[in-house]
Structure formats: C-alpha cells, structure tokens
Amino acid sequence: ASFTGLTEAIVYIRAQTGRLVVKAEGLAAGKGVILCDHPEDAVAAVRDILEARVFGDAGRRVLIEEYLEGEEASILALVDGTNVVMLAAAQDHKRIFDNDQGPNTGGMGAYSPAPVVTDALWPVIREQVFERTLAELRRRGIVYKGVLYAGLMIGPQGPKVLEFNCRFGDPETQVIIPRLAGDLIPALEACVDGTLTEAHVRWRPEAAVCVVAAAAGYPGPYAKGQPITGLEAANALPDTYVFHAGTKRDGNAVVTAGGRVLGITALGQPLAAAIRNAYRAVDLVHFEGMQCRRDIAAKALRHQR
C-alpha cells in the first residue's frame, strides 16, 4: 500500500505482521529503500520520509511492502518490442558495509554471472517477467524498445520482481558489458529495427567483478575535491577497467566529485580470480577517505562450495 499521509501509513503498518520494507516512491538515487525488522522500525522510516523529508521531494509518497526473503539478482534484457534477449545475470551489493550491513546505497559493487539465477530459472524469468511484461505493454499500445532491467528477489517463493528500470543498471552494467564477446552496437540497432535474436549476444567465459570506491561518509554527506592517484596503474592491469562515476578534472588532476567515485572492474576465470584481480586494482587507487566493500562476490563463492 502507498500513502502520502503519515497517520494513515502508521495505522497500516501497525496492522501488519512480520518484516516490512518502506520505500520513498520518488527517485532517491537508489537510497530510498529501508528494510524494517520490526513495525516500529517501519514507523520511524515513514516519519523520516514523510515528516523529516530525508529524501526530499522523492518522499512525498511512501510505499509499504512485504519483506521478501532470498538473494537479489539483476537481469537486464534487450528488447525490440516483441523479442527478448536476456543478458548475463548479475548481482548488486546495495548495503554500504561488508556482510550486507548498514544503509542502502546506489550500489557498492557487482559481479557476473550470478549463480543464484540457475539454468532452471532462466525460462521462468523469461516467460513470467519479460514476455508477460512486453505483452501487457503491447496491449496498452506501448512498443518498448531498448534495455529493460528487472531487479528480482530469488527465494523460496521463486523469482519476484522488486523493480523495473528502463535503462542499463549501475553497477551491474560495469560487469555485464565487459563480458560481451563482440560489439554491442549491432544488438542495439536490432532493437531499433525489430530484428533482435539470440545471435546478437555472445559471452566471454570469464567472470567479472566490480568494486565501487566511495567517498568517506557516503551514503550520507561526503567531501568532494579529493585528488585521486593510481588510476593509470589500475587501468594498465590486464582486463581491468576503471569506470568514472563521481569524478571531475581539476587542472591536471582527477578529483572526487560524488559519493560513488569509481567502479573498478576486472575479469578473471574462475570467479575467484576475477575477485583477486579487481581488488588488486582497487589497492592501487587512493583518495582521502576512500571506502569500499571487501566482500564483493563472496555470495557467489558460497554457491560454488
């Protein structure tokens, strides 16, 4: 249920049982989701959103949902209005600290492929999530072409949709695109032309891991203008890419200019090698107060045991 009034939201919360999720319904840079173990946690969350306006105008309305157990996964698909080509599964790490502790962020890292999305789930996700969604869009007279991003919860209840985005996901894209074998542009042109097929997308065998280097204080207030060193050394490593997120040039220097500053991605085979390669690059980069998670892709390693 969604609410603009504080009193109505609190009455609804206190009528529920179990864990809840409170969301600011507007765009909140990926940070407007609060996981609540107890009803009073949810009451505090709606007070923060509707009364204190911690998310600004994004918090004019709150959405209160059941808490789904399981692991999140991101499935990005290319669509041409009718045909669907799902890209490799990825898993984002939303919480700021290791072991999924602390507040949500825009994403502290990702890896691909995500073993929580098993071979048996692929046809289920294709039919229940993507094909049904496109069919409903067509029924409404909407021909959608491009990237359709489904954020899923994979648990005992099967795949459940948490959100859709009409764009590439960040930081999932930083681990999906480097794994492509070949050019992305013909696939995007096929989306426009309505000629998309599975042949437009091929995959490298290596896994990819992206670690986000964030400013001190993020996802709260953070400083800007800190000089960044080690970028050239990290970029020089094999199959390593340093994606700039919150940076800018200041004369000859590159300085921090956002909360999530860099997305440092490396390929490797097997996944454990990709993890080592990514953190080898991370350790070459420095700016004052730099923070990152040290457990990106650890969940995937547990699946492999």
PDB file of N, CA, C and O in Angstrom, residues 203-250:
ATOM      1  N   TRP A 203      29.024 -14.409 -25.229  1.00  0.00           N
ATOM      2  CA  TRP A 203      29.656 -14.134 -23.942  1.00  0.00           C
ATOM      3  C   TRP A 203      31.064 -14.693 -23.856  1.00  0.00           C
ATOM      4  O   TRP A 203      31.339 -15.786 -24.350  1.00  0.00           O
ATOM      5  N   ARG A 204      31.939 -13.924 -23.229  1.00  0.00           N
ATOM      6  CA  ARG A 204      33.252 -14.426 -22.853  1.00  0.00           C
ATOM      7  C   ARG A 204      33.095 -15.372 -21.664  1.00  0.00           C
ATOM      8  O   ARG A 204      32.175 -15.230 -20.855  1.00  0.00           O
ATOM      9  N   PRO A 205      34.001 -16.348 -21.500  1.00  0.00           N
ATOM     10  CA  PRO A 205      33.855 -17.299 -20.393  1.00  0.00           C
ATOM     11  C   PRO A 205      34.230 -16.717 -19.038  1.00  0.00           C
ATOM     12  O   PRO A 205      33.823 -17.246 -18.002  1.00  0.00           O
ATOM     13  N   GLU A 206      35.002 -15.617 -19.027  1.00  0.00           N
ATOM     14  CA  GLU A 206      35.461 -15.075 -17.750  1.00  0.00           C
ATOM     15  C   GLU A 206      34.312 -14.454 -16.958  1.00  0.00           C
ATOM     16  O   GLU A 206      33.350 -13.942 -17.513  1.00  0.00           O
ATOM     17  N   ALA A 207      34.444 -14.500 -15.635  1.00  0.00           N
ATOM     18  CA  ALA A 207      33.559 -13.750 -14.746  1.00  0.00           C
ATOM     19  C   ALA A 207      34.069 -12.318 -14.650  1.00  0.00           C
ATOM     20  O   ALA A 207      35.207 -12.019 -15.012  1.00  0.00           O
ATOM     21  N   ALA A 208      33.222 -11.428 -14.149  1.00  0.00           N
ATOM     22  CA  ALA A 208      33.607 -10.032 -13.948  1.00  0.00           C
ATOM     23  C   ALA A 208      33.168  -9.590 -12.554  1.00  0.00           C
ATOM     24  O   ALA A 208      32.090  -9.965 -12.089  1.00  0.00           O
ATOM     25  N   VAL A 209      34.016  -8.789 -11.921  1.00  0.00           N
ATOM     26  CA  VAL A 209      33.727  -8.248 -10.592  1.00  0.00           C
ATOM     27  C   VAL A 209      33.994  -6.753 -10.622  1.00  0.00           C
ATOM     28  O   VAL A 209      35.033  -6.309 -11.129  1.00  0.00           O
ATOM     29  N   CYS A 210      33.059  -5.970 -10.101  1.00  0.00           N
ATOM     30  CA  CYS A 210      33.194  -4.517  -9.985  1.00  0.00           C
ATOM     31  C   CYS A 210      33.142  -4.126  -8.514  1.00  0.00           C
ATOM     32  O   CYS A 210      32.206  -4.517  -7.808  1.00  0.00           O
ATOM     33  N   VAL A 211      34.125  -3.366  -8.075  1.00  0.00           N
ATOM     34  CA  VAL A 211      34.166  -2.841  -6.710  1.00  0.00           C
ATOM     35  C   VAL A 211      34.034  -1.325  -6.788  1.00  0.00           C
ATOM     36  O   VAL A 211      34.791  -0.667  -7.507  1.00  0.00           O
ATOM     37  N   VAL A 212      33.074  -0.771  -6.074  1.00  0.00           N
ATOM     38  CA  VAL A 212      32.872   0.674  -6.062  1.00  0.00           C
ATOM     39  C   VAL A 212      33.727   1.304  -4.967  1.00  0.00           C
ATOM     40  O   VAL A 212      33.693   0.875  -3.813  1.00  0.00           O
ATOM     41  N   ALA A 213      34.506   2.301  -5.351  1.00  0.00           N
ATOM     42  CA  ALA A 213      35.270   3.112  -4.406  1.00  0.00           C
ATOM     43  C   ALA A 213      34.447   4.354  -4.106  1.00  0.00           C
ATOM     44  O   ALA A 213      34.149   5.139  -5.008  1.00  0.00           O
ATOM     45  N   ALA A 214      34.067   4.506  -2.842  1.00  0.00           N
ATOM     46  CA  ALA A 214      33.150   5.580  -2.444  1.00  0.00           C
ATOM     47  C   ALA A 214      33.842   6.572  -1.524  1.00  0.00           C
ATOM     48  O   ALA A 214      34.857   6.264  -0.888  1.00  0.00           O
ATOM     49  N   ALA A 215      33.272   7.754  -1.452  1.00  0.00           N
ATOM     50  CA  ALA A 215      33.801   8.810  -0.589  1.00  0.00           C
ATOM     51  C   ALA A 215      33.451   8.538   0.867  1.00  0.00           C
ATOM     52  O   ALA A 215      32.424   7.916   1.171  1.00  0.00           O
ATOM     53  N   ALA A 216      34.300   8.988   1.774  1.00  0.00           N
ATOM     54  CA  ALA A 216      34.023   8.872   3.199  1.00  0.00           C
ATOM     55  C   ALA A 216      32.707   9.568   3.527  1.00  0.00           C
ATOM     56  O   ALA A 216      32.435  10.666   3.049  1.00  0.00           O
ATOM     57  N   GLY A 217      31.880   8.899   4.310  1.00  0.00           N
ATOM     58  CA  GLY A 217      30.586   9.457   4.677  1.00  0.00           C
ATOM     59  C   GLY A 217      29.432   8.981   3.829  1.00  0.00           C
ATOM     60  O   GLY A 217      28.284   9.042   4.269  1.00  0.00           O
ATOM     61  N   TYR A 218      29.708   8.566   2.584  1.00  0.00           N
ATOM     62  CA  TYR A 218      28.645   8.070   1.713  1.00  0.00           C
ATOM     63  C   TYR A 218      27.995   6.841   2.364  1.00  0.00           C
ATOM     64  O   TYR A 218      28.692   6.036   2.950  1.00  0.00           O
ATOM     65  N   PRO A 219      26.659   6.674   2.325  1.00  0.00           N
ATOM     66  CA  PRO A 219      25.664   7.408   1.539  1.00  0.00           C
ATOM     67  C   PRO A 219      25.125   8.672   2.209  1.00  0.00           C
ATOM     68  O   PRO A 219      24.144   9.238   1.731  1.00  0.00           O
ATOM     69  N   GLY A 220      25.727   9.110   3.296  1.00  0.00           N
ATOM     70  CA  GLY A 220      25.375  10.385   3.895  1.00  0.00           C
ATOM     71  C   GLY A 220      26.205  11.494   3.289  1.00  0.00           C
ATOM     72  O   GLY A 220      26.775  11.355   2.197  1.00  0.00           O
ATOM     73  N   PRO A 221      26.337  12.621   3.967  1.00  0.00           N
ATOM     74  CA  PRO A 221      27.156  13.738   3.461  1.00  0.00           C
ATOM     75  C   PRO A 221      28.613  13.328   3.283  1.00  0.00           C
ATOM     76  O   PRO A 221      29.156  12.558   4.079  1.00  0.00           O
ATOM     77  N   TYR A 222      29.237  13.838   2.233  1.00  0.00           N
ATOM     78  CA  TYR A 222      30.618  13.461   1.929  1.00  0.00           C
ATOM     79  C   TYR A 222      31.354  14.661   1.349  1.00  0.00           C
ATOM     80  O   TYR A 222      30.755  15.582   0.798  1.00  0.00           O
ATOM     81  N   ALA A 223      32.674  14.609   1.483  1.00  0.00           N
ATOM     82  CA  ALA A 223      33.520  15.677   0.935  1.00  0.00           C
ATOM     83  C   ALA A 223      33.766  15.446  -0.543  1.00  0.00           C
ATOM     84  O   ALA A 223      33.698  14.318  -1.035  1.00  0.00           O
ATOM     85  N   LYS A 224      34.060  16.525  -1.257  1.00  0.00           N
ATOM     86  CA  LYS A 224      34.433  16.460  -2.670  1.00  0.00           C
ATOM     87  C   LYS A 224      35.788  17.126  -2.854  1.00  0.00           C
ATOM     88  O   LYS A 224      36.292  17.801  -1.961  1.00  0.00           O
ATOM     89  N   GLY A 225      36.361  16.900  -4.035  1.00  0.00           N
ATOM     90  CA  GLY A 225      37.614  17.573  -4.373  1.00  0.00           C
ATOM     91  C   GLY A 225      38.863  16.876  -3.898  1.00  0.00           C
ATOM     92  O   GLY A 225      39.953  17.464  -3.947  1.00  0.00           O
ATOM     93  N   GLN A 226      38.761  15.601  -3.474  1.00  0.00           N
ATOM     94  CA  GLN A 226      39.944  14.862  -3.031  1.00  0.00           C
ATOM     95  C   GLN A 226      40.708  14.340  -4.251  1.00  0.00           C
ATOM     96  O   GLN A 226      40.134  13.660  -5.103  1.00  0.00           O
ATOM     97  N   PRO A 227      42.017  14.616  -4.373  1.00  0.00           N
ATOM     98  CA  PRO A 227      42.790  14.113  -5.516  1.00  0.00           C
ATOM     99  C   PRO A 227      42.839  12.581  -5.522  1.00  0.00           C
ATOM    100  O   PRO A 227      42.967  11.953  -4.466  1.00  0.00           O
ATOM    101  N   ILE A 228      42.737  12.013  -6.715  1.00  0.00           N
ATOM    102  CA  ILE A 228      42.764  10.559  -6.877  1.00  0.00           C
ATOM    103  C   ILE A 228      44.081  10.162  -7.538  1.00  0.00           C
ATOM    104  O   ILE A 228      44.454  10.708  -8.580  1.00  0.00           O
ATOM    105  N   THR A 229      44.761   9.188  -6.948  1.00  0.00           N
ATOM    106  CA  THR A 229      46.007   8.675  -7.520  1.00  0.00           C
ATOM    107  C   THR A 229      45.847   7.205  -7.876  1.00  0.00           C
ATOM    108  O   THR A 229      44.948   6.527  -7.373  1.00  0.00           O
ATOM    109  N   GLY A 230      46.728   6.715  -8.749  1.00  0.00           N
ATOM    110  CA  GLY A 230      46.762   5.303  -9.093  1.00  0.00           C
ATOM    111  C   GLY A 230      45.864   4.888 -10.234  1.00  0.00           C
ATOM    112  O   GLY A 230      45.793   3.698 -10.568  1.00  0.00           O
ATOM    113  N   LEU A 231      45.200   5.836 -10.886  1.00  0.00           N
ATOM    114  CA  LEU A 231      44.265   5.474 -11.956  1.00  0.00           C
ATOM    115  C   LEU A 231      44.972   4.821 -13.133  1.00  0.00           C
ATOM    116  O   LEU A 231      44.506   3.810 -13.674  1.00  0.00           O
ATOM    117  N   GLU A 232      46.100   5.379 -13.538  1.00  0.00           N
ATOM    118  CA  GLU A 232      46.819   4.817 -14.688  1.00  0.00           C
ATOM    119  C   GLU A 232      47.335   3.421 -14.373  1.00  0.00           C
ATOM    120  O   GLU A 232      47.264   2.513 -15.217  1.00  0.00           O
ATOM    121  N   ALA A 233      47.848   3.223 -13.167  1.00  0.00           N
ATOM    122  CA  ALA A 233      48.373   1.905 -12.794  1.00  0.00           C
ATOM    123  C   ALA A 233      47.269   0.859 -12.781  1.00  0.00           C
ATOM    124  O   ALA A 233      47.461  -0.278 -13.247  1.00  0.00           O
ATOM    125  N   ALA A 234      46.091   1.216 -12.267  1.00  0.00           N
ATOM    126  CA  ALA A 234      44.988   0.262 -12.244  1.00  0.00           C
ATOM    127  C   ALA A 234      44.490  -0.046 -13.648  1.00  0.00           C
ATOM    128  O   ALA A 234      44.241  -1.209 -13.993  1.00  0.00           O
ATOM    129  N   ASN A 235      44.377   0.990 -14.485  1.00  0.00           N
ATOM    130  CA  ASN A 235      43.920   0.775 -15.857  1.00  0.00           C
ATOM    131  C   ASN A 235      44.886  -0.061 -16.676  1.00  0.00           C
ATOM    132  O   ASN A 235      44.495  -0.689 -17.667  1.00  0.00           O
ATOM    133  N   ALA A 236      46.148  -0.062 -16.282  1.00  0.00           N
ATOM    134  CA  ALA A 236      47.164  -0.800 -17.046  1.00  0.00           C
ATOM    135  C   ALA A 236      47.121  -2.299 -16.789  1.00  0.00           C
ATOM    136  O   ALA A 236      47.728  -3.077 -17.539  1.00  0.00           O
ATOM    137  N   LEU A 237      46.428  -2.743 -15.752  1.00  0.00           N
ATOM    138  CA  LEU A 237      46.346  -4.176 -15.477  1.00  0.00           C
ATOM    139  C   LEU A 237      45.521  -4.872 -16.555  1.00  0.00           C
ATOM    140  O   LEU A 237      44.586  -4.287 -17.112  1.00  0.00           O
ATOM    141  N   PRO A 238      45.828  -6.126 -16.878  1.00  0.00           N
ATOM    142  CA  PRO A 238      45.091  -6.836 -17.935  1.00  0.00           C
ATOM    143  C   PRO A 238      43.609  -6.978 -17.606  1.00  0.00           C
ATOM    144  O   PRO A 238      43.240  -7.244 -16.452  1.00  0.00           O
ATOM    145  N   ASP A 239      42.770  -6.805 -18.605  1.00  0.00           N
ATOM    146  CA  ASP A 239      41.318  -6.993 -18.475  1.00  0.00           C
ATOM    147  C   ASP A 239      40.750  -6.248 -17.270  1.00  0.00           C
ATOM    148  O   ASP A 239      39.919  -6.772 -16.521  1.00  0.00           O
ATOM    149  N   THR A 240      41.202  -5.030 -17.079  1.00  0.00           N
ATOM    150  CA  THR A 240      40.762  -4.208 -15.960  1.00  0.00           C
ATOM    151  C   THR A 240      40.265  -2.866 -16.497  1.00  0.00           C
ATOM    152  O   THR A 240      40.880  -2.290 -17.397  1.00  0.00           O
ATOM    153  N   TYR A 241      39.159  -2.399 -15.938  1.00  0.00           N
ATOM    154  CA  TYR A 241      38.544  -1.161 -16.405  1.00  0.00           C
ATOM    155  C   TYR A 241      38.196  -0.301 -15.188  1.00  0.00           C
ATOM    156  O   TYR A 241      37.535  -0.783 -14.265  1.00  0.00           O
ATOM    157  N   VAL A 242      38.618   0.947 -15.193  1.00  0.00           N
ATOM    158  CA  VAL A 242      38.262   1.878 -14.127  1.00  0.00           C
ATOM    159  C   VAL A 242      37.203   2.825 -14.679  1.00  0.00           C
ATOM    160  O   VAL A 242      37.502   3.698 -15.501  1.00  0.00           O
ATOM    161  N   PHE A 243      35.968   2.632 -14.245  1.00  0.00           N
ATOM    162  CA  PHE A 243      34.854   3.456 -14.700  1.00  0.00           C
ATOM    163  C   PHE A 243      34.697   4.639 -13.756  1.00  0.00           C
ATOM    164  O   PHE A 243      34.612   4.466 -12.537  1.00  0.00           O
ATOM    165  N   HIS A 244      34.622   5.832 -14.314  1.00  0.00           N
ATOM    166  CA  HIS A 244      34.471   7.041 -13.518  1.00  0.00           C
ATOM    167  C   HIS A 244      32.989   7.317 -13.274  1.00  0.00           C
ATOM    168  O   HIS A 244      32.191   7.301 -14.208  1.00  0.00           O
ATOM    169  N   ALA A 245      32.657   7.569 -12.020  1.00  0.00           N
ATOM    170  CA  ALA A 245      31.276   7.870 -11.651  1.00  0.00           C
ATOM    171  C   ALA A 245      31.186   9.274 -11.080  1.00  0.00           C
ATOM    172  O   ALA A 245      30.626  10.173 -11.706  1.00  0.00           O
ATOM    173  N   GLY A 246      31.764   9.493  -9.886  1.00  0.00           N
ATOM    174  CA  GLY A 246      31.749  10.811  -9.278  1.00  0.00           C
ATOM    175  C   GLY A 246      33.132  11.422  -9.292  1.00  0.00           C
ATOM    176  O   GLY A 246      33.795  11.532  -8.253  1.00  0.00           O
ATOM    177  N   THR A 247      33.603  11.820 -10.480  1.00  0.00           N
ATOM    178  CA  THR A 247      34.931  12.438 -10.615  1.00  0.00           C
ATOM    179  C   THR A 247      34.827  13.668 -11.511  1.00  0.00           C
ATOM    180  O   THR A 247      33.864  13.841 -12.249  1.00  0.00           O
ATOM    181  N   LYS A 248      35.867  14.503 -11.450  1.00  0.00           N
ATOM    182  CA  LYS A 248      35.997  15.603 -12.404  1.00  0.00           C
ATOM    183  C   LYS A 248      37.474  15.972 -12.502  1.00  0.00           C
ATOM    184  O   LYS A 248      38.294  15.583 -11.654  1.00  0.00           O
ATOM    185  N   ARG A 249      37.811  16.712 -13.545  1.00  0.00           N
ATOM    186  CA  ARG A 249      39.180  17.188 -13.714  1.00  0.00           C
ATOM    187  C   ARG A 249      39.358  18.516 -12.975  1.00  0.00           C
ATOM    188  O   ARG A 249      38.489  19.376 -13.006  1.00  0.00           O
ATOM    189  N   ASP A 250      40.504  18.648 -12.335  1.00  0.00           N
ATOM    190  CA  ASP A 250      40.886  19.892 -11.680  1.00  0.00           C
ATOM    191  C   ASP A 250      42.314  20.184 -12.110  1.00  0.00           C
ATOM    192  O   ASP A 250      43.270  19.702 -11.503  1.00  0.00           O
TER     193      ASP A 250
END
